[in-house]
Short mmCIF file of C-alpha atoms and ligand atoms in Angstrom, two decimals:
data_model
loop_
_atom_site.label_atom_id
_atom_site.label_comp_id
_atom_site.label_asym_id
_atom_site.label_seq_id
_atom_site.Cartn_x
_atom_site.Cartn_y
_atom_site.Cartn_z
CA UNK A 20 16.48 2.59 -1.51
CA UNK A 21 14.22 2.65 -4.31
CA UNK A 22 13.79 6.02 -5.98
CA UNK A 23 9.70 5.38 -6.89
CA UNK A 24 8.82 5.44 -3.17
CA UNK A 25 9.63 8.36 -1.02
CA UNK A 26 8.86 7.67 2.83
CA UNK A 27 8.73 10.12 5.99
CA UNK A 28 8.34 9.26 9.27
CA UNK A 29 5.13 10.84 10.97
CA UNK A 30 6.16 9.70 14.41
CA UNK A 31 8.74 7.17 16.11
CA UNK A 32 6.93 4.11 14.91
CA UNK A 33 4.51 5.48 11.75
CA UNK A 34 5.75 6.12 8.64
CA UNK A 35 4.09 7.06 5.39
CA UNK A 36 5.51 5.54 2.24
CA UNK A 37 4.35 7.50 -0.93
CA UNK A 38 4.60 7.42 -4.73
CA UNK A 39 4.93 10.80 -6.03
CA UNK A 40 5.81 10.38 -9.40
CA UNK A 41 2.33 9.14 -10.27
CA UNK A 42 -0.68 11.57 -10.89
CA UNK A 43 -2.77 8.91 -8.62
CA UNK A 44 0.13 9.83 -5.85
CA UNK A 45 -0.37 7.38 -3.11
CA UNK A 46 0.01 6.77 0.25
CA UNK A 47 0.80 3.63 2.43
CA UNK A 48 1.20 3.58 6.00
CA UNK A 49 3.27 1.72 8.29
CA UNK A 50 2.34 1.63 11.50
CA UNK A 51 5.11 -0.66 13.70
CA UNK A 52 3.69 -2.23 16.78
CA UNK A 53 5.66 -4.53 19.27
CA UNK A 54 3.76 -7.97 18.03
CA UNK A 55 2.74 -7.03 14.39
CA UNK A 56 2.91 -4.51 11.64
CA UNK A 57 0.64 -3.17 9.68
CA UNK A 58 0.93 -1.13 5.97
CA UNK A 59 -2.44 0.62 5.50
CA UNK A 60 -2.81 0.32 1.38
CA UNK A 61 0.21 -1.22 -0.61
CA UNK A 62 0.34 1.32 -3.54
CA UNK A 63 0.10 0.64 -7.55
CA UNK A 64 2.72 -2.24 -7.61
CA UNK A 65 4.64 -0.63 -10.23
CA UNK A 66 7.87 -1.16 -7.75
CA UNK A 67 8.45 -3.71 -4.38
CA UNK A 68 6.85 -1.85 -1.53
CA UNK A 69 7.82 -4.76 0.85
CA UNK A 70 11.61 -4.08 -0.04
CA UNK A 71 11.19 -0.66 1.83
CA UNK A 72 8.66 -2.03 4.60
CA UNK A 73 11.59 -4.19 5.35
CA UNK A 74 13.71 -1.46 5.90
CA UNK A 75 11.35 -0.24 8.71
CA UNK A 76 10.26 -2.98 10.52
CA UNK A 77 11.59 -6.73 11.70
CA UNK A 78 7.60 -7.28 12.74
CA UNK A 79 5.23 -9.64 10.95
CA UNK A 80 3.40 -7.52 8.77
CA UNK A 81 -0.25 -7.55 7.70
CA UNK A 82 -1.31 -5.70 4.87
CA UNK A 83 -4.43 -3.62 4.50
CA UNK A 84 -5.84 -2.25 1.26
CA UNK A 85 -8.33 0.63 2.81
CA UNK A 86 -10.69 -0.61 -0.51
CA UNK A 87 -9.40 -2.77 -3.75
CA UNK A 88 -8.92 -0.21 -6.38
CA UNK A 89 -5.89 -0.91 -8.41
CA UNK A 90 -4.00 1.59 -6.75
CA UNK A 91 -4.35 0.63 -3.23
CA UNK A 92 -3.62 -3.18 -4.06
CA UNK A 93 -0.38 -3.60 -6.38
CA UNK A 94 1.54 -4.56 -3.45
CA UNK A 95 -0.38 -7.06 -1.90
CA UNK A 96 1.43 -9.38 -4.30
CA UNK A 97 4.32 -8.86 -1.98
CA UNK A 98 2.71 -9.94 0.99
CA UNK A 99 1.58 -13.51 2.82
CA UNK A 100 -0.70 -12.06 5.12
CA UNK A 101 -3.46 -9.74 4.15
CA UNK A 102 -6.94 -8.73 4.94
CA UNK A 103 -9.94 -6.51 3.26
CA UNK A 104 -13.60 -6.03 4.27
CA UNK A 105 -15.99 -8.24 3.78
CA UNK A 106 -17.99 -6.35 0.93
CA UNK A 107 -15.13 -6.50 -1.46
CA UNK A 108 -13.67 -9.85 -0.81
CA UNK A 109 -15.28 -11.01 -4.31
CA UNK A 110 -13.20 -8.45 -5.75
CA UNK A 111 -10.00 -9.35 -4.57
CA UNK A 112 -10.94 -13.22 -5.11
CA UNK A 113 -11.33 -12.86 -8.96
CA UNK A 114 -14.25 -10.96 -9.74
CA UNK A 115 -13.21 -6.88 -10.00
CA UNK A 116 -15.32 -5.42 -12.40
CA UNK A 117 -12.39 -4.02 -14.94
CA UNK A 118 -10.72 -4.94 -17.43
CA UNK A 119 -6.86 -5.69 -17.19
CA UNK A 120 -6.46 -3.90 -20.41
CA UNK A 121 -8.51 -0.65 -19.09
CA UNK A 122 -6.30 -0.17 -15.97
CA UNK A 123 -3.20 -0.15 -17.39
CA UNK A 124 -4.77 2.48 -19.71
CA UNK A 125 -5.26 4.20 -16.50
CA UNK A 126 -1.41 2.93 -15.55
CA UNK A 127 -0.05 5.37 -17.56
CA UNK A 128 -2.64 8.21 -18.61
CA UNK A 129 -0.36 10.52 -17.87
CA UNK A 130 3.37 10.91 -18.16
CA UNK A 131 5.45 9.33 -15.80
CA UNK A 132 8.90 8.63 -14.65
CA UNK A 133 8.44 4.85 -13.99
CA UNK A 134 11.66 2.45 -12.39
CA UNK A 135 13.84 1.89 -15.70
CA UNK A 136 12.89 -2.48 -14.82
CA UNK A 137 9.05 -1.42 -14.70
CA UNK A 138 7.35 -3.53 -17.99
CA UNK A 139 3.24 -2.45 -18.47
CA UNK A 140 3.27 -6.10 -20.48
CA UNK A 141 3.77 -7.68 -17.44
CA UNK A 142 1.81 -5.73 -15.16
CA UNK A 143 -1.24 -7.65 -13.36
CA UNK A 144 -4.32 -6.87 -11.12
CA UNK A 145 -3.65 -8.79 -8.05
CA UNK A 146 -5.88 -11.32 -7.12
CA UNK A 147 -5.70 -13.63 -3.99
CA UNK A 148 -7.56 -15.01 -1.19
CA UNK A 149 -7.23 -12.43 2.16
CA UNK A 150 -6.03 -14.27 5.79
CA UNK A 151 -8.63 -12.68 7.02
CA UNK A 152 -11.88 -10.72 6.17
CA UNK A 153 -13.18 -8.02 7.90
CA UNK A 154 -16.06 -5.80 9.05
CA UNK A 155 -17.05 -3.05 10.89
CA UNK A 156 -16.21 -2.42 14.27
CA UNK A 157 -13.46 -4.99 13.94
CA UNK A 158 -9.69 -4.43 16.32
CA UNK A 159 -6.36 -4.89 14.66
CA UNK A 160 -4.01 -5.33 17.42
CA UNK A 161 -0.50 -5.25 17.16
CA UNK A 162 0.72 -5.30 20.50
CA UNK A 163 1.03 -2.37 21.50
CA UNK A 164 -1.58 -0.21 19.13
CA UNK A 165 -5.09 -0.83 18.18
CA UNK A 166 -6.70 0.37 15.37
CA UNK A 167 -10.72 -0.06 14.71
CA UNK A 168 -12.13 -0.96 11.38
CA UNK A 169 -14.62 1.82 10.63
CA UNK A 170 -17.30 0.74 6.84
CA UNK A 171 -17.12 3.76 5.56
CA UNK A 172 -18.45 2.71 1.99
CA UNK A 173 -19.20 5.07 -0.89
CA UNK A 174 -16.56 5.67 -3.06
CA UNK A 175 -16.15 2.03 -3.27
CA UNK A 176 -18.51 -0.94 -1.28
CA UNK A 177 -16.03 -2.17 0.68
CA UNK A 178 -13.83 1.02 1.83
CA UNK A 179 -12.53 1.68 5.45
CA UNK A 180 -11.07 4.05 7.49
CA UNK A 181 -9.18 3.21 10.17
CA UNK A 182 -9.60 4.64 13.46
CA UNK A 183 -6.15 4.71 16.03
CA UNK A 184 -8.23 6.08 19.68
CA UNK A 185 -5.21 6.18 21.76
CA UNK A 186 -3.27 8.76 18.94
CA UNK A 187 -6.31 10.28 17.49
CA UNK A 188 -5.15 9.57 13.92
CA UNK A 189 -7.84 8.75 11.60
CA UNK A 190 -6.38 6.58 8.42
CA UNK A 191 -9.19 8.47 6.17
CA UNK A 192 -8.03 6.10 2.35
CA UNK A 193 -10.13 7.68 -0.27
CA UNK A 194 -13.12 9.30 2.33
CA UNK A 195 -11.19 11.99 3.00
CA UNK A 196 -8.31 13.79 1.20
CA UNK A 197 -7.50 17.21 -0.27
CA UNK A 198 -8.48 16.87 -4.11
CA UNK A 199 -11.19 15.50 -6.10
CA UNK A 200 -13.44 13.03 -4.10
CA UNK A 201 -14.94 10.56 -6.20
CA UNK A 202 -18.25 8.93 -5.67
CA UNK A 203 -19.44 8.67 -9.94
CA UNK A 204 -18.30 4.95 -10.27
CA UNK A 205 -21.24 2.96 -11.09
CA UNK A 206 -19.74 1.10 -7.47
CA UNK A 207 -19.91 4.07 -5.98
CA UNK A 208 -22.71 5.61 -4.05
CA UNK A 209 -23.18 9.41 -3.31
CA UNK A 210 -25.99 9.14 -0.52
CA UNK A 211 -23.86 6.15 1.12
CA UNK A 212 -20.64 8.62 0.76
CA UNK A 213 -22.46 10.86 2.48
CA UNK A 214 -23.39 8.28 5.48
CA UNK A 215 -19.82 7.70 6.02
CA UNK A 216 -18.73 11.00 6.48
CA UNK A 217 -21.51 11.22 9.40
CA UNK A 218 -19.58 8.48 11.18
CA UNK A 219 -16.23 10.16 10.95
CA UNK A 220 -17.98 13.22 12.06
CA UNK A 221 -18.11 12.81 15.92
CA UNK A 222 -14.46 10.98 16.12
CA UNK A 223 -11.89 13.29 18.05
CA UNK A 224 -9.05 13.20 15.13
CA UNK A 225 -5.62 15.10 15.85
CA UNK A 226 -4.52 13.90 12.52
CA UNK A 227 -5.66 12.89 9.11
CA UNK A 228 -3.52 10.05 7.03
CA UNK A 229 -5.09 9.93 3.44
CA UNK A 230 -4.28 7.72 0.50
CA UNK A 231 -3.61 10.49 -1.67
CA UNK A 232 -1.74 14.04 -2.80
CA UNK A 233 -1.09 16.41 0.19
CA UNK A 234 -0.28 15.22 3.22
CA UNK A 235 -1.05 18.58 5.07
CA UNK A 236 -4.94 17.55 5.16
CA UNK A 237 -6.48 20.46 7.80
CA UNK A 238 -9.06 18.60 10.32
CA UNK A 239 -11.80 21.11 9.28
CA UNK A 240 -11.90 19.06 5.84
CA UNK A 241 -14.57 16.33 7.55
CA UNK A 242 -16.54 19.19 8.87
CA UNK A 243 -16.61 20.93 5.32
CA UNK A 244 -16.88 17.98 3.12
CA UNK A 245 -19.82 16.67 5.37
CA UNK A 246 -21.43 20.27 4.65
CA UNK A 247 -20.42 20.27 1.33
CA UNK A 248 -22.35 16.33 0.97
CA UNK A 249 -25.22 18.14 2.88
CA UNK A 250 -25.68 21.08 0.72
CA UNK A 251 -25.73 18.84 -2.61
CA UNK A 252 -28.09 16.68 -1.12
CA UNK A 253 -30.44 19.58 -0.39
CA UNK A 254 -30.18 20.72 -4.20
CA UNK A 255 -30.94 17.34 -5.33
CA UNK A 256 -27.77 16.73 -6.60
CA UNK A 257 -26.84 13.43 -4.82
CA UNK A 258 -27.36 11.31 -7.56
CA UNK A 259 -25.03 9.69 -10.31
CA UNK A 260 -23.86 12.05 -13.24
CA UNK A 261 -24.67 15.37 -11.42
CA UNK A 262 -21.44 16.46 -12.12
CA UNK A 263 -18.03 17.71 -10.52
CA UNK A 264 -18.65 20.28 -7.39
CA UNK A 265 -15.37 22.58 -6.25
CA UNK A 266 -14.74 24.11 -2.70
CA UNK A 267 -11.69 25.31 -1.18
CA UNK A 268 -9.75 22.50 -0.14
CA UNK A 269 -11.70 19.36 -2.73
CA UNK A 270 -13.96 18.69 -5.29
CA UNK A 271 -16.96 16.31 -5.26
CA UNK A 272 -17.04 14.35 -8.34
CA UNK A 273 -20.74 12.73 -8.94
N1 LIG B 320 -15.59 1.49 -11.28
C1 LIG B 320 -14.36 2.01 -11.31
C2 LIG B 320 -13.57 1.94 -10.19
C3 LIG B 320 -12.29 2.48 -10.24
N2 LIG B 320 -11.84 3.04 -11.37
C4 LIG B 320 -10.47 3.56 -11.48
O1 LIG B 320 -9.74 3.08 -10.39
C5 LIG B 320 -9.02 4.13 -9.78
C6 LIG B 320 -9.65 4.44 -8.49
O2 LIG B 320 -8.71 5.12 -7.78
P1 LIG B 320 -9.01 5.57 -6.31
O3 LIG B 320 -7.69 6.00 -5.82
O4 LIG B 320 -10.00 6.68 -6.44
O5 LIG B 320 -9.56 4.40 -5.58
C7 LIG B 320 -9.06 5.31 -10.70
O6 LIG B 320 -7.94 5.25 -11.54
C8 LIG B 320 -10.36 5.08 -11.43
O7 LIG B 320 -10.32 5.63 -12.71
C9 LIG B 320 -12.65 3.12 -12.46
O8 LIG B 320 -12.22 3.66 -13.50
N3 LIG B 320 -13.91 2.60 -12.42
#
């Protein structure tokens, strides 16, 4: 098995499938259902995600960037079948607004222990036309499991959680995570971050799967990032270049 990714299994048919070396340190999810798999975000694309996915699974799988960031989309390139939402489909399809040259800058801004075959010259920003684009309130069923489509934009137009009822596991992407939230792109929108977290709010969640660093995320983190949002927005401070905001568990950077 490749020694970029590092996987754990969460429960008898989840698995997470992380790169730790990387500061960005992703995760991907596979969730195996009895028609279909799905990987929730497909990592930086630095090594073959799909060589491990096939480890895990003999299902069909459909991949699922939570948003198109470069991070959550270097894998798609290993995939036939793949959707996004709707609001960042002209991303994917040829128009994301950065350079190729500026995110491998980003590639390696800090010091890594990349695969010894890994070559930055040839690295690429995937671009491709998804099987199938999505929206809110949307079902992904793969036999078995279901998982709704939750817009939950902010940090980026198009991002989504997804939302698994029957387990209570809420696939959170870039929403929610322990570590510095970011809603200061000029694509990103503080008051519309904000919005989202209200959604997640009522949801009965057991369990919190987020895109990046610890995987240990408490459930009290919605309650006290959606405070946090509140708070800021009361001091005025919900708007672009207000600066980076610290709490226990995250920072808000606007
Ligand atoms: N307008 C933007 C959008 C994104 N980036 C970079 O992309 C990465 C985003 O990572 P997330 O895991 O937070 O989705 C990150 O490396 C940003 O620097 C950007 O620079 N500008």
């Amino acid at each position: 098995m490749s020694e970029w990714f590092t996987v754990e299994q969460i429960d008898e048919d989840t698995y997470v499938i992380s790169e730790y070396k990387h500061w960005e340190e992703t995760h991907c999810y596979l969730l195996n259902g009895t028609e279909r798999s799905l990987l929730i975000d497909t990592g930086m694309g630095i090594d073959n995600i799909k060589e491990i996915v096939n480890q895990l699974t003999d299902k069909p799988v459909i991949a699922l960037p939570t948003h198109t960031h470069w991070d959550h989309i270097g894998g798609l390139q290993y995939f036939d079948e793949f959707y996004v939402h709707e609001d960042e489909e002209e991303w994917i399809n040829g128009n994301f607004p950065l350079t190729l040259e500026y995110i491998k800058s980003l590639v390696i801004e800090e010091p890594c222990d990349f695969p010894s075959d890994f070559d930055l010259d040839k690295y690429e920003i995937f671009q491709g036309q998804p099987s199938k684009v999505l929206k809110d309130g949307d079902i992904i069923d793969l036999g078995n499991r279901k998982l709704k489509v939750i817009h939950t934009p902010g940090h980026a137009p198009g991002h989504i959680c997804l939302y698994e009822e029957a387990r209570e596991y809420l696939y959170s992407g870039d929403l929610i995570y322990i570590g510095k939230l970011t809603a200061f792109f000029p694509t990103s929108d503080p008051v519309i971050y904000n919005n989202s977290i209200k959604k997640i709010l009522p949801l009965p969640v057991k369990k919190i799967l987020s895109a990046h660093h610890d995987l240990n995320v408490p459930l009290s983190i919605i309650s006290e990032i959606s405070e946090a949002f509140d708070d800021l927005k009361i001091k005025g401070k919900l708007k672009q270049g207000s600066g980076t905001f610290s709490y226990p568990n995250f920072e808000i950077e606007i």
